[in-house]
Amino acid sequence: MCRIITFIILTTLFTSSSLKESGVKGVVTKEDVKCLEKIATSSGRSVYLIVRHDGYPSEMHNVTTQDGYKINLLRIPYGKSKLNPKILRRPVLIICSYIDPLMACLNLQEDSLPYLLADAGFDVWIGDFRGTTLSSHVKYNKTDSKFWDYSHDEIGYYDIPAFIDYILGLTRRRRLYYVGISYGTQVICVTLASRPEYNQKLGKIAFLAPTVVAGHSKSLGFMYSAMLSGLIGDVLGKTPMKFPGMENWGAEYHRVCNAKSTDPQVCPTFFSKFFDQTERLPTKSDELNF
């Protein structure tokens, strides 16, 4: 597996043109570096403690799916305003990326979407589905191949409905708002197609960077992964895979990209080409209107 990932990364770097030629100059901004440094310094801390450190209330809730997976919800019930925290606010469920969805949704910036929505008066919930660091199963361990015997279909069929039912039951609401970012747009489509009764449980849906079909992605990481998908499946099968959390990505970025021996063009080129230079979570400067 390490050899496959190394091949993808090296191919990405060597097929990338220089910053001047590719127009990538300035892609990694000072704000991006600040965010990554904050992720690095947050290593080992619970996400809900990071949220509290940023001045917001936070709660962790555990949910069990119909097929036995124990998944989690991070709740930010209200913002920094002085409004009565007991007011019944409209719940909004945010589902983000496949890798470390909690940290990726927060983006660890003061003007990240969950914080903006909490300050705007919403009861914010962020879903952490099966296969992540915090998830588990009532019967299987993560070393068991059966733990990993699922696809996007199961996340959409079991996990998302479990989130929705739990939130509506706790908040005593009939409907909630849903914000899907990247992978979160794909799994809600599975939910609504396979379990149409959940259409009645959603008020409004917002899709940000939808990835229902990734055929037009400019990310070299996606392209090379797709080319090698058959090989990866044959080699790994249902072998347990541990993805590094966002705090580990941030720590490595801080260590490698700030090293004196590192060419200043390497990191911006890698991030812009491997993840697509336009890939970024929305912030206050985007003037989001929900």
Short mmCIF file of N, CA and C in Angstrom, two decimals, residues 166-270:
data_model
loop_
_atom_site.label_atom_id
_atom_site.label_comp_id
_atom_site.label_asym_id
_atom_site.label_seq_id
_atom_site.Cartn_x
_atom_site.Cartn_y
_atom_site.Cartn_z
N TYR A 166 -31.76 10.61 14.80
CA TYR A 166 -31.27 10.97 16.13
C TYR A 166 -31.46 12.47 16.39
N ILE A 167 -31.08 13.28 15.42
CA ILE A 167 -31.18 14.74 15.59
C ILE A 167 -32.63 15.17 15.73
N LEU A 168 -33.50 14.66 14.87
CA LEU A 168 -34.91 15.05 14.93
C LEU A 168 -35.55 14.58 16.24
N GLY A 169 -35.16 13.41 16.70
CA GLY A 169 -35.71 12.91 17.96
C GLY A 169 -35.28 13.74 19.15
N LEU A 170 -34.01 14.17 19.15
CA LEU A 170 -33.50 14.94 20.28
C LEU A 170 -33.98 16.38 20.27
N THR A 171 -34.09 16.96 19.07
CA THR A 171 -34.48 18.38 18.97
C THR A 171 -35.98 18.57 18.86
N ARG A 172 -36.73 17.47 18.71
CA ARG A 172 -38.19 17.51 18.59
C ARG A 172 -38.64 18.33 17.38
N ARG A 173 -37.89 18.21 16.33
CA ARG A 173 -38.22 18.88 15.06
C ARG A 173 -38.71 17.85 14.04
N ARG A 174 -39.50 18.30 13.08
CA ARG A 174 -39.99 17.42 12.02
C ARG A 174 -39.00 17.35 10.86
N ARG A 175 -38.25 18.42 10.66
CA ARG A 175 -37.31 18.48 9.53
C ARG A 175 -36.02 19.15 9.98
N LEU A 176 -34.97 18.89 9.23
CA LEU A 176 -33.71 19.58 9.45
C LEU A 176 -33.13 20.03 8.12
N TYR A 177 -32.20 20.96 8.18
CA TYR A 177 -31.46 21.38 6.99
C TYR A 177 -30.25 20.46 6.82
N TYR A 178 -29.84 20.29 5.58
CA TYR A 178 -28.69 19.43 5.30
C TYR A 178 -27.71 20.18 4.41
N VAL A 179 -26.43 20.19 4.81
CA VAL A 179 -25.36 20.76 4.00
C VAL A 179 -24.37 19.65 3.69
N GLY A 180 -24.24 19.33 2.42
CA GLY A 180 -23.26 18.33 2.00
C GLY A 180 -22.08 19.02 1.35
N ILE A 181 -20.89 18.69 1.82
CA ILE A 181 -19.66 19.24 1.24
C ILE A 181 -18.86 18.08 0.67
N SER A 182 -18.58 18.12 -0.63
CA SER A 182 -17.80 17.08 -1.29
C SER A 182 -18.49 15.72 -1.12
N TYR A 183 -17.88 14.81 -0.38
CA TYR A 183 -18.43 13.47 -0.21
C TYR A 183 -19.83 13.49 0.40
N GLY A 184 -20.12 14.51 1.20
CA GLY A 184 -21.43 14.61 1.82
C GLY A 184 -22.57 14.78 0.83
N THR A 185 -22.27 15.25 -0.38
CA THR A 185 -23.31 15.38 -1.40
C THR A 185 -23.64 14.03 -2.02
N GLN A 186 -22.65 13.16 -2.07
CA GLN A 186 -22.85 11.85 -2.69
C GLN A 186 -23.73 10.95 -1.82
N VAL A 187 -23.42 10.89 -0.53
CA VAL A 187 -24.12 9.94 0.33
C VAL A 187 -25.57 10.34 0.58
N ILE A 188 -25.88 11.63 0.58
CA ILE A 188 -27.28 12.03 0.77
C ILE A 188 -28.11 11.66 -0.45
N CYS A 189 -27.49 11.66 -1.63
CA CYS A 189 -28.21 11.20 -2.83
C CYS A 189 -28.56 9.72 -2.71
N VAL A 190 -27.64 8.94 -2.14
CA VAL A 190 -27.92 7.52 -1.89
C VAL A 190 -29.09 7.39 -0.92
N THR A 191 -29.07 8.20 0.13
CA THR A 191 -30.14 8.15 1.13
C THR A 191 -31.50 8.42 0.51
N LEU A 192 -31.60 9.51 -0.23
CA LEU A 192 -32.90 9.93 -0.76
C LEU A 192 -33.39 9.01 -1.88
N ALA A 193 -32.45 8.35 -2.57
CA ALA A 193 -32.85 7.43 -3.63
C ALA A 193 -33.28 6.08 -3.07
N SER A 194 -32.56 5.60 -2.06
CA SER A 194 -32.84 4.27 -1.52
C SER A 194 -33.89 4.29 -0.41
N ARG A 195 -34.03 5.43 0.25
CA ARG A 195 -35.02 5.54 1.34
C ARG A 195 -35.79 6.85 1.15
N PRO A 196 -36.68 6.90 0.17
CA PRO A 196 -37.36 8.15 -0.21
C PRO A 196 -38.19 8.77 0.90
N GLU A 197 -38.52 8.03 1.95
CA GLU A 197 -39.28 8.61 3.05
C GLU A 197 -38.51 9.72 3.76
N TYR A 198 -37.18 9.73 3.59
CA TYR A 198 -36.37 10.76 4.23
C TYR A 198 -36.44 12.09 3.51
N ASN A 199 -37.02 12.12 2.32
CA ASN A 199 -37.26 13.40 1.66
C ASN A 199 -38.15 14.29 2.52
N GLN A 200 -39.07 13.68 3.28
CA GLN A 200 -40.00 14.44 4.11
C GLN A 200 -39.34 14.94 5.40
N LYS A 201 -38.14 14.46 5.69
CA LYS A 201 -37.47 14.85 6.93
C LYS A 201 -36.43 15.94 6.72
N LEU A 202 -36.28 16.38 5.46
CA LEU A 202 -35.31 17.42 5.14
C LEU A 202 -36.02 18.67 4.67
N GLY A 203 -35.64 19.82 5.23
CA GLY A 203 -36.23 21.08 4.81
C GLY A 203 -35.59 21.57 3.52
N LYS A 204 -34.34 21.98 3.64
CA LYS A 204 -33.57 22.43 2.48
C LYS A 204 -32.23 21.72 2.47
N ILE A 205 -31.70 21.53 1.25
CA ILE A 205 -30.41 20.88 1.08
C ILE A 205 -29.49 21.81 0.32
N ALA A 206 -28.26 21.95 0.79
CA ALA A 206 -27.24 22.74 0.10
C ALA A 206 -26.08 21.83 -0.27
N PHE A 207 -25.70 21.86 -1.55
CA PHE A 207 -24.57 21.08 -2.04
C PHE A 207 -23.40 22.02 -2.30
N LEU A 208 -22.27 21.77 -1.65
CA LEU A 208 -21.05 22.55 -1.87
C LEU A 208 -19.98 21.60 -2.40
N ALA A 209 -19.39 21.93 -3.53
CA ALA A 209 -18.39 21.07 -4.19
C ALA A 209 -18.91 19.65 -4.36
N PRO A 210 -20.07 19.48 -5.03
CA PRO A 210 -20.68 18.15 -5.14
C PRO A 210 -19.80 17.16 -5.91
N THR A 211 -19.79 15.92 -5.43
CA THR A 211 -18.95 14.89 -6.04
C THR A 211 -19.75 13.61 -6.27
N VAL A 212 -20.98 13.74 -6.74
CA VAL A 212 -21.76 12.55 -7.05
C VAL A 212 -21.05 11.75 -8.14
N VAL A 213 -20.53 12.43 -9.14
CA VAL A 213 -19.70 11.82 -10.18
C VAL A 213 -18.43 12.64 -10.28
N ALA A 214 -17.28 12.01 -10.11
CA ALA A 214 -16.01 12.74 -10.06
C ALA A 214 -15.27 12.68 -11.39
N GLY A 215 -15.98 12.43 -12.48
CA GLY A 215 -15.34 12.27 -13.77
C GLY A 215 -14.66 13.52 -14.30
N HIS A 216 -15.08 14.70 -13.82
CA HIS A 216 -14.51 15.95 -14.31
C HIS A 216 -13.51 16.56 -13.33
N SER A 217 -13.12 15.83 -12.31
CA SER A 217 -12.17 16.35 -11.34
C SER A 217 -10.82 16.60 -12.00
N LYS A 218 -10.18 17.70 -11.65
CA LYS A 218 -8.86 18.03 -12.17
C LYS A 218 -7.74 17.55 -11.24
N SER A 219 -8.12 16.91 -10.15
CA SER A 219 -7.13 16.44 -9.18
C SER A 219 -6.37 15.24 -9.73
N LEU A 220 -5.05 15.37 -9.79
CA LEU A 220 -4.24 14.24 -10.25
C LEU A 220 -4.31 13.09 -9.26
N GLY A 221 -4.52 13.41 -7.99
CA GLY A 221 -4.68 12.36 -7.00
C GLY A 221 -5.85 11.47 -7.32
N PHE A 222 -6.98 12.08 -7.73
CA PHE A 222 -8.17 11.31 -8.11
C PHE A 222 -7.90 10.48 -9.36
N MET A 223 -7.25 11.10 -10.34
CA MET A 223 -7.04 10.42 -11.62
C MET A 223 -6.16 9.19 -11.47
N TYR A 224 -5.04 9.34 -10.74
CA TYR A 224 -4.15 8.20 -10.57
C TYR A 224 -4.77 7.14 -9.68
N SER A 225 -5.54 7.56 -8.68
CA SER A 225 -6.22 6.58 -7.83
C SER A 225 -7.22 5.77 -8.64
N ALA A 226 -7.93 6.45 -9.56
CA ALA A 226 -8.90 5.75 -10.40
C ALA A 226 -8.21 4.75 -11.32
N MET A 227 -7.05 5.16 -11.87
CA MET A 227 -6.30 4.27 -12.75
C MET A 227 -5.85 3.00 -12.02
N LEU A 228 -5.53 3.15 -10.74
CA LEU A 228 -4.99 2.03 -9.97
C LEU A 228 -6.03 1.36 -9.08
N SER A 229 -7.30 1.75 -9.22
CA SER A 229 -8.33 1.24 -8.31
C SER A 229 -8.44 -0.28 -8.35
N GLY A 230 -8.38 -0.85 -9.56
CA GLY A 230 -8.47 -2.30 -9.67
C GLY A 230 -7.30 -2.99 -8.99
N LEU A 231 -6.09 -2.45 -9.19
CA LEU A 231 -4.89 -3.03 -8.58
C LEU A 231 -4.96 -2.92 -7.06
N ILE A 232 -5.38 -1.76 -6.58
CA ILE A 232 -5.48 -1.55 -5.13
C ILE A 232 -6.48 -2.53 -4.53
N GLY A 233 -7.63 -2.71 -5.21
CA GLY A 233 -8.64 -3.64 -4.71
C GLY A 233 -8.14 -5.07 -4.67
N ASP A 234 -7.39 -5.48 -5.72
CA ASP A 234 -6.88 -6.85 -5.76
C ASP A 234 -5.83 -7.09 -4.68
N VAL A 235 -5.00 -6.08 -4.44
CA VAL A 235 -3.91 -6.24 -3.46
C VAL A 235 -4.43 -6.19 -2.03
N LEU A 236 -5.31 -5.23 -1.76
CA LEU A 236 -5.74 -4.99 -0.39
C LEU A 236 -6.99 -5.75 0.01
N GLY A 237 -7.91 -5.94 -0.94
CA GLY A 237 -9.18 -6.57 -0.59
C GLY A 237 -9.90 -5.74 0.46
N LYS A 238 -10.26 -6.38 1.56
CA LYS A 238 -10.92 -5.67 2.67
C LYS A 238 -9.95 -5.47 3.83
N THR A 239 -8.67 -5.28 3.51
CA THR A 239 -7.68 -5.05 4.55
C THR A 239 -7.99 -3.75 5.28
N PRO A 240 -7.92 -3.74 6.62
CA PRO A 240 -8.17 -2.50 7.36
C PRO A 240 -7.23 -1.39 6.91
N MET A 241 -7.78 -0.20 6.71
CA MET A 241 -6.99 0.96 6.29
C MET A 241 -7.18 2.07 7.30
N LYS A 242 -6.09 2.59 7.80
CA LYS A 242 -6.16 3.69 8.76
C LYS A 242 -5.70 4.96 8.06
N PHE A 243 -6.62 5.87 7.81
CA PHE A 243 -6.27 7.13 7.19
C PHE A 243 -5.75 8.08 8.27
N PRO A 244 -4.69 8.84 7.98
CA PRO A 244 -4.22 9.80 8.97
C PRO A 244 -5.22 10.91 9.15
N GLY A 245 -5.38 11.35 10.40
CA GLY A 245 -6.30 12.44 10.67
C GLY A 245 -5.74 13.76 10.17
N MET A 246 -6.60 14.78 10.16
CA MET A 246 -6.17 16.08 9.68
C MET A 246 -5.02 16.64 10.49
N GLU A 247 -5.00 16.31 11.80
CA GLU A 247 -3.91 16.82 12.63
C GLU A 247 -2.58 16.23 12.19
N ASN A 248 -2.57 14.98 11.68
CA ASN A 248 -1.34 14.38 11.19
C ASN A 248 -0.90 15.00 9.87
N TRP A 249 -1.88 15.30 8.99
CA TRP A 249 -1.55 16.00 7.75
C TRP A 249 -0.92 17.35 8.07
N GLY A 250 -1.52 18.07 9.02
CA GLY A 250 -1.01 19.39 9.38
C GLY A 250 0.38 19.32 9.97
N ALA A 251 0.62 18.32 10.82
CA ALA A 251 1.93 18.18 11.44
C ALA A 251 3.00 17.89 10.40
N GLU A 252 2.67 17.02 9.43
CA GLU A 252 3.63 16.70 8.38
C GLU A 252 3.88 17.90 7.47
N TYR A 253 2.82 18.66 7.16
CA TYR A 253 2.99 19.86 6.34
C TYR A 253 3.93 20.83 7.05
N HIS A 254 3.69 21.01 8.33
CA HIS A 254 4.50 21.94 9.10
C HIS A 254 5.96 21.49 9.14
N ARG A 255 6.17 20.17 9.29
CA ARG A 255 7.53 19.64 9.41
C ARG A 255 8.28 19.70 8.08
N VAL A 256 7.62 19.26 7.01
CA VAL A 256 8.30 19.15 5.72
C VAL A 256 8.40 20.49 5.00
N CYS A 257 7.28 21.22 4.94
CA CYS A 257 7.25 22.42 4.12
C CYS A 257 7.99 23.60 4.75
N ASN A 258 8.22 23.55 6.05
CA ASN A 258 8.97 24.62 6.70
C ASN A 258 10.44 24.27 6.87
N ALA A 259 10.83 23.09 6.39
CA ALA A 259 12.24 22.69 6.49
C ALA A 259 13.10 23.54 5.56
N LYS A 260 14.30 23.86 6.00
CA LYS A 260 15.19 24.71 5.21
C LYS A 260 15.60 24.03 3.91
N SER A 261 15.61 22.71 3.91
CA SER A 261 16.05 21.98 2.72
C SER A 261 14.94 21.81 1.69
N THR A 262 13.72 22.22 2.02
CA THR A 262 12.59 22.02 1.12
C THR A 262 12.48 23.16 0.12
N ASP A 263 12.40 22.83 -1.16
CA ASP A 263 12.18 23.83 -2.20
C ASP A 263 10.83 24.50 -1.95
N PRO A 264 10.75 25.82 -1.92
CA PRO A 264 9.49 26.50 -1.62
C PRO A 264 8.38 26.22 -2.63
N GLN A 265 8.75 25.69 -3.83
CA GLN A 265 7.73 25.39 -4.83
C GLN A 265 7.10 24.01 -4.64
N VAL A 266 7.75 23.13 -3.90
CA VAL A 266 7.30 21.74 -3.82
C VAL A 266 5.93 21.62 -3.19
N CYS A 267 5.74 22.21 -2.00
CA CYS A 267 4.48 22.02 -1.28
C CYS A 267 3.29 22.66 -2.00
N PRO A 268 3.39 23.93 -2.44
CA PRO A 268 2.25 24.49 -3.18
C PRO A 268 1.91 23.70 -4.44
N THR A 269 2.95 23.23 -5.16
CA THR A 269 2.70 22.46 -6.37
C THR A 269 2.00 21.14 -6.05
N PHE A 270 2.49 20.47 -5.00
CA PHE A 270 1.88 19.19 -4.63
C PHE A 270 0.43 19.37 -4.24
#
